[in-house]
Coordinates of C-alpha atoms in Angstrom, one line a residue:
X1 CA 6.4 108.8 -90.6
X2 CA 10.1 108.2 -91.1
X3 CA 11.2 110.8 -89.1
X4 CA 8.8 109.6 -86.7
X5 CA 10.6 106.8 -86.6
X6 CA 14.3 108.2 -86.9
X7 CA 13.6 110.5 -84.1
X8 CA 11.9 107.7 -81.9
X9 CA 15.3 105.5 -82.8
X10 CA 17.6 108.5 -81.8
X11 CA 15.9 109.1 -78.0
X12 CA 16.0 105.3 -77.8
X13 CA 19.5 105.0 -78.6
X14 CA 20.3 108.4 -76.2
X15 CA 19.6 106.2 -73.4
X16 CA 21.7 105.5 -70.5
X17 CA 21.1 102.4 -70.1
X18 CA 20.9 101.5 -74.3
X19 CA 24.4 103.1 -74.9
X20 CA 25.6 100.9 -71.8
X21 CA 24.9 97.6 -73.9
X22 CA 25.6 98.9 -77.6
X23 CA 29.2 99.5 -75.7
X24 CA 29.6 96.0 -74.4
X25 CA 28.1 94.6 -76.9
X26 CA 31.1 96.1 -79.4
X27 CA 33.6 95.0 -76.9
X28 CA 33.5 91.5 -77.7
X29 CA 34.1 91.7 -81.1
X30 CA 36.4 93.9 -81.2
X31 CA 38.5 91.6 -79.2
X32 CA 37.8 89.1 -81.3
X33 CA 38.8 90.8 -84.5
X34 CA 41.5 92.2 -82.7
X35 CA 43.1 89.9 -80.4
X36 CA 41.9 86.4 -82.0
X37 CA 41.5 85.2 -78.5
X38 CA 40.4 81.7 -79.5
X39 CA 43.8 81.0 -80.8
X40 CA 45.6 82.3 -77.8
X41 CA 42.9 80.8 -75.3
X42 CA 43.5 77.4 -77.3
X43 CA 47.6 77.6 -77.0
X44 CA 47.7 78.4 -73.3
X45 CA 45.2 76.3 -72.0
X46 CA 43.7 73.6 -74.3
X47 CA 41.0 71.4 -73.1
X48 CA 37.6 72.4 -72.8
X49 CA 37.5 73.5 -68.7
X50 CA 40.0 76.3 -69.2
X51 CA 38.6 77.9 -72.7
X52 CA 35.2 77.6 -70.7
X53 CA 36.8 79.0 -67.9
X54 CA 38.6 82.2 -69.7
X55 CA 35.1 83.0 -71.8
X56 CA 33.1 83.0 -68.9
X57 CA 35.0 85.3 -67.2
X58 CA 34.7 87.3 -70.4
X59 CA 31.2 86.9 -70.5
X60 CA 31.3 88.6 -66.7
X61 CA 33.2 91.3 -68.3
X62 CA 31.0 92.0 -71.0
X63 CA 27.9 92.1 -68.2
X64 CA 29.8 94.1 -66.0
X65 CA 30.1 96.9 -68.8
X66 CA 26.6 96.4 -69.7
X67 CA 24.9 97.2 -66.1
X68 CA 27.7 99.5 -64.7
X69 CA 25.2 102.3 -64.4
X70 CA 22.6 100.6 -62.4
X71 CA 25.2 98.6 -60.1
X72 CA 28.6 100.2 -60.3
X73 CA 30.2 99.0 -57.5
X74 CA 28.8 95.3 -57.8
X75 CA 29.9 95.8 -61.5
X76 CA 33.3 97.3 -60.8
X77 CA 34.1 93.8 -58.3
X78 CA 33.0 91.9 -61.5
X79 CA 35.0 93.3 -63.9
X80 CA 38.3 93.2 -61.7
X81 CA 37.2 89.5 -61.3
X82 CA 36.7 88.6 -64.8
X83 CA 40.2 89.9 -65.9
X84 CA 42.2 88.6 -62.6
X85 CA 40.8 85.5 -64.0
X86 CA 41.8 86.1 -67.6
X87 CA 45.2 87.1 -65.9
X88 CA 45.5 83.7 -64.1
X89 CA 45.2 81.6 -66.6
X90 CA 48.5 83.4 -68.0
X91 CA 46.5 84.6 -71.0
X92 CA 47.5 88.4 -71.9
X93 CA 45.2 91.3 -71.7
X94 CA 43.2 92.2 -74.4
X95 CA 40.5 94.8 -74.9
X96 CA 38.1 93.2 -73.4
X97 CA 39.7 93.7 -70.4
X98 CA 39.0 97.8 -70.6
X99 CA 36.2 96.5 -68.6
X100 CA 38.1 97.4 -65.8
X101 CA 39.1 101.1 -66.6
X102 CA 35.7 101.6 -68.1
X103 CA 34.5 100.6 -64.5
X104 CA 36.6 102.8 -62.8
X105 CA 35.6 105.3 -64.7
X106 CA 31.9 105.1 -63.6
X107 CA 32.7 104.6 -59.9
X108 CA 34.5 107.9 -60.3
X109 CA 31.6 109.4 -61.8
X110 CA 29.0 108.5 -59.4
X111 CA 30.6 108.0 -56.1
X112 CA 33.1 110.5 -53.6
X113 CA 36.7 110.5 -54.7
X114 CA 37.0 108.5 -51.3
X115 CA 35.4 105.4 -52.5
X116 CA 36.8 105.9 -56.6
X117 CA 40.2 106.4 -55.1
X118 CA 40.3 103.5 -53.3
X119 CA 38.8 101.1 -55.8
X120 CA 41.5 102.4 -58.6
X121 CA 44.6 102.3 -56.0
X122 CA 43.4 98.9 -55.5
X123 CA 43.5 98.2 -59.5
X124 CA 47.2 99.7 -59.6
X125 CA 48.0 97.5 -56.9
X126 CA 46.6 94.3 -58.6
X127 CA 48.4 95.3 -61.9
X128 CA 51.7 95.9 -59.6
X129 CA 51.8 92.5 -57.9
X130 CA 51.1 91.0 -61.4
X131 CA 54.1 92.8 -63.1
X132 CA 56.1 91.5 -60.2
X133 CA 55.0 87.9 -60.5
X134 CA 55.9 87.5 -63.5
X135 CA 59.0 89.4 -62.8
X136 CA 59.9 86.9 -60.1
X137 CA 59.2 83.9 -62.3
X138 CA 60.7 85.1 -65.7
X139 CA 64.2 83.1 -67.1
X140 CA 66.7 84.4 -69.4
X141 CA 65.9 84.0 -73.0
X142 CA 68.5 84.2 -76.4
X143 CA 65.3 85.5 -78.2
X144 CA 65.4 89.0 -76.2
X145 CA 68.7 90.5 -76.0
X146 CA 69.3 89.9 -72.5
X147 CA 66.2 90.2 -71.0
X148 CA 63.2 88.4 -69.1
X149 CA 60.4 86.7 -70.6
X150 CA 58.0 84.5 -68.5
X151 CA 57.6 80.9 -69.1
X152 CA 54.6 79.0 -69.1
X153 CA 55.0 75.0 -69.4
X154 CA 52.4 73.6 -72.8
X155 CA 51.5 70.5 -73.5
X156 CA 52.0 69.6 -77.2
X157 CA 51.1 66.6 -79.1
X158 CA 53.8 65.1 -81.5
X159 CA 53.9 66.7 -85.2
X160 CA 51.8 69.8 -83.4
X161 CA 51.9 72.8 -85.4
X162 CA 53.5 76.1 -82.8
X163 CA 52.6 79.0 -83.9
X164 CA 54.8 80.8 -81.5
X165 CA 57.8 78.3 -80.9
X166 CA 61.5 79.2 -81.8
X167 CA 63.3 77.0 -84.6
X168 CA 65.2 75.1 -82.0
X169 CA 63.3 72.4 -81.3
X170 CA 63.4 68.9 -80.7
X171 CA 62.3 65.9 -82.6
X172 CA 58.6 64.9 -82.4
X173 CA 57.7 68.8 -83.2
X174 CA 55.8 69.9 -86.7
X175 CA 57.4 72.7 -89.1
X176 CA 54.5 75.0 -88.8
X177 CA 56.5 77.0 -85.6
X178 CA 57.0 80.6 -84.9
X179 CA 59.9 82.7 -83.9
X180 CA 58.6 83.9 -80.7
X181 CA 60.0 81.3 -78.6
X182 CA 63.7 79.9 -77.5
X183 CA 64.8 76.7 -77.1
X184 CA 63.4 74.9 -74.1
X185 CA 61.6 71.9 -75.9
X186 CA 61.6 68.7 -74.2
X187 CA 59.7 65.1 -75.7
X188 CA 58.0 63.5 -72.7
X189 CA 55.4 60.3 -72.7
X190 CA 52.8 62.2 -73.7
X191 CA 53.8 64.5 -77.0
X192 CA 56.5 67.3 -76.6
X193 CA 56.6 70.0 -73.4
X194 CA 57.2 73.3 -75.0
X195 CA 58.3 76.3 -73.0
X196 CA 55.8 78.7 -74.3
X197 CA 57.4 82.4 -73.9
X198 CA 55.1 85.4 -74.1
X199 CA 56.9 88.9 -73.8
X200 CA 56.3 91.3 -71.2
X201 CA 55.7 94.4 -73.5
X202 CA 54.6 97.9 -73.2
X203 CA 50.9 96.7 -72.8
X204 CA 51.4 94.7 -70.0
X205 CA 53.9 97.2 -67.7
X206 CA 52.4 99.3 -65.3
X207 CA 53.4 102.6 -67.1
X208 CA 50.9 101.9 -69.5
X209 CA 48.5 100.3 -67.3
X210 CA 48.4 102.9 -64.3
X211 CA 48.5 105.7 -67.2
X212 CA 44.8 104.2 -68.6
X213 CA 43.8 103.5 -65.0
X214 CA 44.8 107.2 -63.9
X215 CA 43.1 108.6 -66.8
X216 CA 40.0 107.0 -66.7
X217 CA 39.8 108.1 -63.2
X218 CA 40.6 111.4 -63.4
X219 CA 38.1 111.6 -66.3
X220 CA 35.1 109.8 -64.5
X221 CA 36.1 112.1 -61.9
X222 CA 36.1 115.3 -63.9
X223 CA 32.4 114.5 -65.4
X224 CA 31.4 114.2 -61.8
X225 CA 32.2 117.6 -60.6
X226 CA 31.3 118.9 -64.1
X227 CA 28.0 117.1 -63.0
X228 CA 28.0 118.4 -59.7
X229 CA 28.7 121.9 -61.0
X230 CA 25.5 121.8 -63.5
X231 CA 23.6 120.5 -60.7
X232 CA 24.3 123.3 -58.5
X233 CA 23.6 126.1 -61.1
X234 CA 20.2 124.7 -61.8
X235 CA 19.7 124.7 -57.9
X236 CA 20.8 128.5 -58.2
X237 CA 18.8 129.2 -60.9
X238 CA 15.8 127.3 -59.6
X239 CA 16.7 129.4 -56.3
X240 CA 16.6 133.2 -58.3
X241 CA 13.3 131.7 -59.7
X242 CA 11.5 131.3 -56.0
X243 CA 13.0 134.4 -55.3
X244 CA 11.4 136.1 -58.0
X245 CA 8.2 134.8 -57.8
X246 CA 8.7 135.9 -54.0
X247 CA 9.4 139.4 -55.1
X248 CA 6.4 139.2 -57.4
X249 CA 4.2 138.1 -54.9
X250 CA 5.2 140.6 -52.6
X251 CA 4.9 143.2 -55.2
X252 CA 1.2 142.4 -55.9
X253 CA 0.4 142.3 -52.2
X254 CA 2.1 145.3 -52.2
X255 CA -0.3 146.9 -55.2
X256 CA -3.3 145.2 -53.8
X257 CA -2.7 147.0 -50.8
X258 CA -2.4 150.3 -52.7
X259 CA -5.2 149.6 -54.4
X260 CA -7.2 149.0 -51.5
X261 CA -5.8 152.3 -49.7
X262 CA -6.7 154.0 -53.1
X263 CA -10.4 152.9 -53.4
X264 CA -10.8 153.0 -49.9
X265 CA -9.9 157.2 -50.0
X266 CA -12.0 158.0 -53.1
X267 CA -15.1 155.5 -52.3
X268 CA -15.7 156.5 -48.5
X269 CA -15.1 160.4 -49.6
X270 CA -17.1 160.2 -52.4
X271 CA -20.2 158.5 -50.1
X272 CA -19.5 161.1 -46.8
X273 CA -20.0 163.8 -49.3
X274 CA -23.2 162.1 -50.9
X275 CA -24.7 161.3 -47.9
X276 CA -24.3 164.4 -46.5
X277 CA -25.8 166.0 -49.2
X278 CA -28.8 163.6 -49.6
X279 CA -29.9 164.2 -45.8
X280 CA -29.6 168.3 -46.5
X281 CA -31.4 167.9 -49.7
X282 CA -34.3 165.4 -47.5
X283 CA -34.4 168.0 -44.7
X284 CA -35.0 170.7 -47.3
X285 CA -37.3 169.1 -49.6
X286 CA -40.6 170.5 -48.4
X287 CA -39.4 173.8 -47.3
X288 CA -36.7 174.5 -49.5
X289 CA -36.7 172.9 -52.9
X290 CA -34.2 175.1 -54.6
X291 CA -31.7 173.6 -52.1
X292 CA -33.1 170.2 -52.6
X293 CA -31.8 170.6 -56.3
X294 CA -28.7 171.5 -55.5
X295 CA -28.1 169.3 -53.0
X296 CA -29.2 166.3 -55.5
X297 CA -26.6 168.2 -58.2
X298 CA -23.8 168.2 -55.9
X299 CA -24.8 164.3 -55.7
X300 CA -24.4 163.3 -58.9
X301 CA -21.2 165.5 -59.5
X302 CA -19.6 163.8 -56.9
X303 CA -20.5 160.6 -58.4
X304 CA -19.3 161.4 -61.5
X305 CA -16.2 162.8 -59.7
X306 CA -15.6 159.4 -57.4
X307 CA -16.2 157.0 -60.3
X308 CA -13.7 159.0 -62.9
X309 CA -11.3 158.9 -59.5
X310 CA -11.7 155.0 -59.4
X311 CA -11.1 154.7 -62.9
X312 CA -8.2 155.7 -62.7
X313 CA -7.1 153.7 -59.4
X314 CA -8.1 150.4 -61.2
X315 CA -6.5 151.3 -64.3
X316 CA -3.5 149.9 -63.3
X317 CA -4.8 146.5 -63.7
X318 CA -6.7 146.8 -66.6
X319 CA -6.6 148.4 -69.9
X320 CA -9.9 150.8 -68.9
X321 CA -10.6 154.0 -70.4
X322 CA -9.1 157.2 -68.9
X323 CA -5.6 156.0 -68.0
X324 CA -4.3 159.4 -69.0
X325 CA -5.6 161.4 -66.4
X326 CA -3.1 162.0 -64.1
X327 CA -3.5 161.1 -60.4
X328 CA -4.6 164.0 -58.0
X329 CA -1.9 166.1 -56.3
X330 CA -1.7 169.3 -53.7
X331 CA -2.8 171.7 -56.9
X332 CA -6.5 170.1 -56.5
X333 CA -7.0 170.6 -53.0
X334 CA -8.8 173.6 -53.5
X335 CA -11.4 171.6 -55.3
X336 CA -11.5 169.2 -52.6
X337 CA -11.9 172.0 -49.8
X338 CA -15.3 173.5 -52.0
X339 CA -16.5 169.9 -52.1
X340 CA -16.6 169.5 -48.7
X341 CA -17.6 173.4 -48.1
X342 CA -20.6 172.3 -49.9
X343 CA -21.9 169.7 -47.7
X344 CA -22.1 172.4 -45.0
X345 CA -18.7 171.9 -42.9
X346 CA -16.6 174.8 -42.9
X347 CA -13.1 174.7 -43.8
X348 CA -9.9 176.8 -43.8
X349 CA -6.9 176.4 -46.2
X350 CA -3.5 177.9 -44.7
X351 CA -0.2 177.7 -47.0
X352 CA 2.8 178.3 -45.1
X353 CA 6.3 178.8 -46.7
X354 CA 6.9 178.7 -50.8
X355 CA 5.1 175.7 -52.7
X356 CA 7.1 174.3 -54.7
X357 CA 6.7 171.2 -57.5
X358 CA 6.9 167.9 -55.7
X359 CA 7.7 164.4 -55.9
X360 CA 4.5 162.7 -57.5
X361 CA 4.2 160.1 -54.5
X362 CA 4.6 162.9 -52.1
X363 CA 1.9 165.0 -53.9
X364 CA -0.4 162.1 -54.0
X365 CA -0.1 161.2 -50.3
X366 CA -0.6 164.5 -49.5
X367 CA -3.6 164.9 -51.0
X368 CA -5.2 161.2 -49.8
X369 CA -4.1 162.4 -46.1
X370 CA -5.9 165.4 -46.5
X371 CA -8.2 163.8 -48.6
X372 CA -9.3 161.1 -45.9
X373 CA -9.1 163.8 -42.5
X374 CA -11.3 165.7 -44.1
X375 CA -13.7 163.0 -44.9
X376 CA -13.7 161.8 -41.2
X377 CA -14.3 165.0 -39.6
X378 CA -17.7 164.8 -42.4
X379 CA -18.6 161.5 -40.8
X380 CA -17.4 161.9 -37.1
X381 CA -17.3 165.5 -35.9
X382 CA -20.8 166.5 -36.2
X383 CA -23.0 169.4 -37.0
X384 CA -21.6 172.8 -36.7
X385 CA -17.8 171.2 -36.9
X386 CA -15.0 173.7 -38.3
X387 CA -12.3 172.1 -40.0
X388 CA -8.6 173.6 -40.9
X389 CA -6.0 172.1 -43.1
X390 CA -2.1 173.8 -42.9
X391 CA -0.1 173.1 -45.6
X392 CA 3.4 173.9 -44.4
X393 CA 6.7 173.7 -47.2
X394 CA 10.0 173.3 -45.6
X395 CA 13.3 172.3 -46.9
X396 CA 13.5 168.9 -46.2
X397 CA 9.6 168.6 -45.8
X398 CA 6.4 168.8 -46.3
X399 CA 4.1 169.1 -43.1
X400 CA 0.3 168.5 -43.2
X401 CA -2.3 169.2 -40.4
X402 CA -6.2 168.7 -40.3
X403 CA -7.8 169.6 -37.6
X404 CA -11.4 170.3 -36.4
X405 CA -13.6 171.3 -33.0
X406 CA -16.2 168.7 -33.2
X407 CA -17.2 166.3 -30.8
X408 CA -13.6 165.3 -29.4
X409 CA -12.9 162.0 -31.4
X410 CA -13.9 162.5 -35.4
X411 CA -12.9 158.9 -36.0
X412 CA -10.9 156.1 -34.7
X413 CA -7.6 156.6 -32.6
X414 CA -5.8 154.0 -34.7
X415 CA -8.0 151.0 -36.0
X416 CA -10.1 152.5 -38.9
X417 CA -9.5 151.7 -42.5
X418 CA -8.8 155.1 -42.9
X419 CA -6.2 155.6 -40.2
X420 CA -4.6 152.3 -41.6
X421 CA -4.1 153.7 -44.9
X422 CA -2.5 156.8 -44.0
X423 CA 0.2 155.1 -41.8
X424 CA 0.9 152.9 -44.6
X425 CA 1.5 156.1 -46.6
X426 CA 3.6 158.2 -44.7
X427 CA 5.5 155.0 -44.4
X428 CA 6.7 153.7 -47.3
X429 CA 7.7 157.5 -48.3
X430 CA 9.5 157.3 -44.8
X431 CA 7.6 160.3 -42.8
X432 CA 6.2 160.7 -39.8
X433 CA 2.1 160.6 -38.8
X434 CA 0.3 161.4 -35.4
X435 CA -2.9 161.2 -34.8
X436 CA -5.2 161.6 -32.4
X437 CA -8.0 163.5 -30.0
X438 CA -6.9 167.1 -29.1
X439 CA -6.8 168.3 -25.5
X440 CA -9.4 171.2 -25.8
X441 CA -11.7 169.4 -28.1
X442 CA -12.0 167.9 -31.8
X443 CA -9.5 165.8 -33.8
X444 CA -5.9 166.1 -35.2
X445 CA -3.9 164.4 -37.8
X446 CA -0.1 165.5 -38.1
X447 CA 1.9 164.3 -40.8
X448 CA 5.3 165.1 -42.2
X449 CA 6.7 163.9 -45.6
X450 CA 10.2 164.1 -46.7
X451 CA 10.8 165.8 -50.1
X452 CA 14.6 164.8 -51.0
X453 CA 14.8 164.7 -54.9
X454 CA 12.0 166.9 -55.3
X455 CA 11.0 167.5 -59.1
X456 CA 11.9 170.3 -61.0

């Protein structure tokens, strides 16, 4: 429960708007403690219109500070306000008047070094024409070896204690009197006219001044870009994370589609071939019932056969059984050839050149191609159709052609599934692939895969 609570405190206190007020809430006493601005107030301008007067202004500061997030600019007008006020009424500066920096330290953190700029070269300018006012209106004093001090004219009752007035003095004046101030004391009608003297020190003089209002710019500014720079990395990283999901999107539709080629070549095989076999093994049933068995035996080994085969295409996406087999290549196409032997459609292997090991991709494209002709010319060429596959090794290639005699067109010239899926191949491994009816009769399919970085 308490560190609940702690916890709870600490997110309350991390906010903006929270730390905002805890900082101008320890402005005000901190001036207080520091600057005892009642006294001062009290000396420069006694009655109860200009004390009012100077802790209103304050009290503007203090709000400025405390809503400089939500309205800086608003706030930053304020503050300068509030202290020119202060600054009127001859009082010095104290630290309540950081309002000011601490405001242009927020408009350079929020807003274009156009609009900052200005408003802090409009600061320096204000402190400038200050300096020189009281520059222009200062008098020599004996209390400062030869310099300026400006004067400011105080009413003072008779017997009135001064903290800050010099020991020559005239009658009418108390003891209680500082060292601070020289001797321009006059009695008047209504108590004695002191000529209050307040230094021009370091505090006051633009070095220092412009220094805290340069520095508060250039650090409001700094956390800006710093800002602008985190901003702008989380936009890049937000960026490489679109992008990736992009590329993993593109890679699934990619694998979908391999699967789909995949299934497609073993599925629509697997059925030519039991089909086939199922209408020999019908037509024979009566007559022939030896052949009737084998054709139902040939049926269920090619089942067994197409369902091990898509085992193994959809282990890719699944932790099935059988994932070790590896996938079929040019060294079972002999197998494939007696399949389709079986179903009654002659075929003729040719090897031309030296085999030699292959990439994997290349082996199993080869095979699919060969793999799918084959399986058309079962569905489209009809009865009595011859089939021959040449399997032709070259340097830079492989070349593979299935052809056949039947009926002109085993398949479609471009649109099938089938056709689809072999383009798709020959592609992506960056061959070449015609297709199409030959001149004298039957069906071709031509394809050439390159074979750079061959294994072994």
């Amino acid at each position: 429960m308490m560190e609940q609570s702690v916890g709870a405190l600490r997110a309350w206190s991390r906010r903006p708007a929270v730390q905002d007020v805890l900082l101008a809430s320890a402005l005000l006493p901190a001036c207080v403690m520091a600057n005892d601005p009642g006294a001062i107030v009290g000396a420069l301008a006694p009655g109860p219109a200009g004390q009012g007067l100077w802790w209103a202004a304050t009290a503007l500061a203090v709000a400025a500070v405390a809503l400089r997030r939500r309205w800086p600019l608003p706030m930053f007008a304020l503050s300068v306000a509030s202290v020119l006020t202060h600054v009127a009424g001859a009082a010095p500066l104290m630290i309540v008047d950081l309002a000011v920096p601490i405001l242009v330290y927020t408009i350079a953190s929020r807003h274009g070094h156009a609009v900052s700029l200005a408003g802090a070269a409009g600061v320096l300018a204000l402190v400038m024409g200050w300096n020189l006012s009281y520059a222009l209106n200062a008098s020599p004093s004996r209390d400062l070896a030869g310099g300026f001090q400006p004067v400011t004219t105080l009413p003072a009752a008779p017997g009135a204690d001064l903290p800050n007035v010099g020991p020559n003095v005239g009658p009418n004046v108390g003891p209680n009197v500082g060292p601070n101030v020289g001797p321009n004391v006059a009695a008047g009608p209504d108590g004695v006219r002191v000529a209050y003297r307040q230094q021009r020190t370091a505090w006051n003089g633009v070095p220092v001044l412009g220094s805290i209002l340069i520095a508060s710019w250039a650090i409001g500014s700094g956390a800006r870009s710093r800002r602008a720079h985190l901003t702008e990395l989380r936009a890049h990283a937000q960026d490489l994370e679109r992008e990736r999901d992009q590329q993993a999107a593109l890679a699934a539709t990619a694998e979908r589609g391999r699967l789909s080629r995949e299934l497609h070549d073993v599925v629509a095989h697997g059925l030519s071939v039991m089909v086939i076999q199922a209408q020999g093994g019908a037509a024979a049933l009566d007559n022939r019932p030896t052949d009737t068995r084998a054709a139902l035996e040939a049926i269920i080994r090619t089942g067994r056969d197409s369902l091990a085969d898509m085992r193994r295409v959809l282990a890719v996406v699944g932790d099935m059984e059988d994932t070790w087999h590896p996938q079929p290549g040019l060294a079972q196409l002999s197998s494939l050839i007696s399949q389709v032997r079986k179903t009654g459609t002659p075929v003729r292997l040719r090897v031309e050149g030296v085999p030699a090991p292959l990439p994997s991709a290349v082996e199993l494209s080869a095979y699919r191609i060969v793999q799918e002709a084959l399986t058309n010319t079962m569905k489209h060429a009809g009865t009595g159709a011859r089939a021959t596959v040449v399997l032709s090794y070259g340097e830079a290639e492989v070349d593979i052609e299935v052809s056949d005699d039947g009926r002109g067109v085993s398949g479609d010239t471009g649109s099938g599934n089938g056709l689809r899926g072999m383009r798709e191949r020959v592609r992506l491994l960056g061959g070449r692939l015609i297709t199409g009816p030959e001149p004298g009769g039957g069906f071709v399919v031509r394809a050439g895969l390159p074979i750079q970085g061959r294994d072994g």
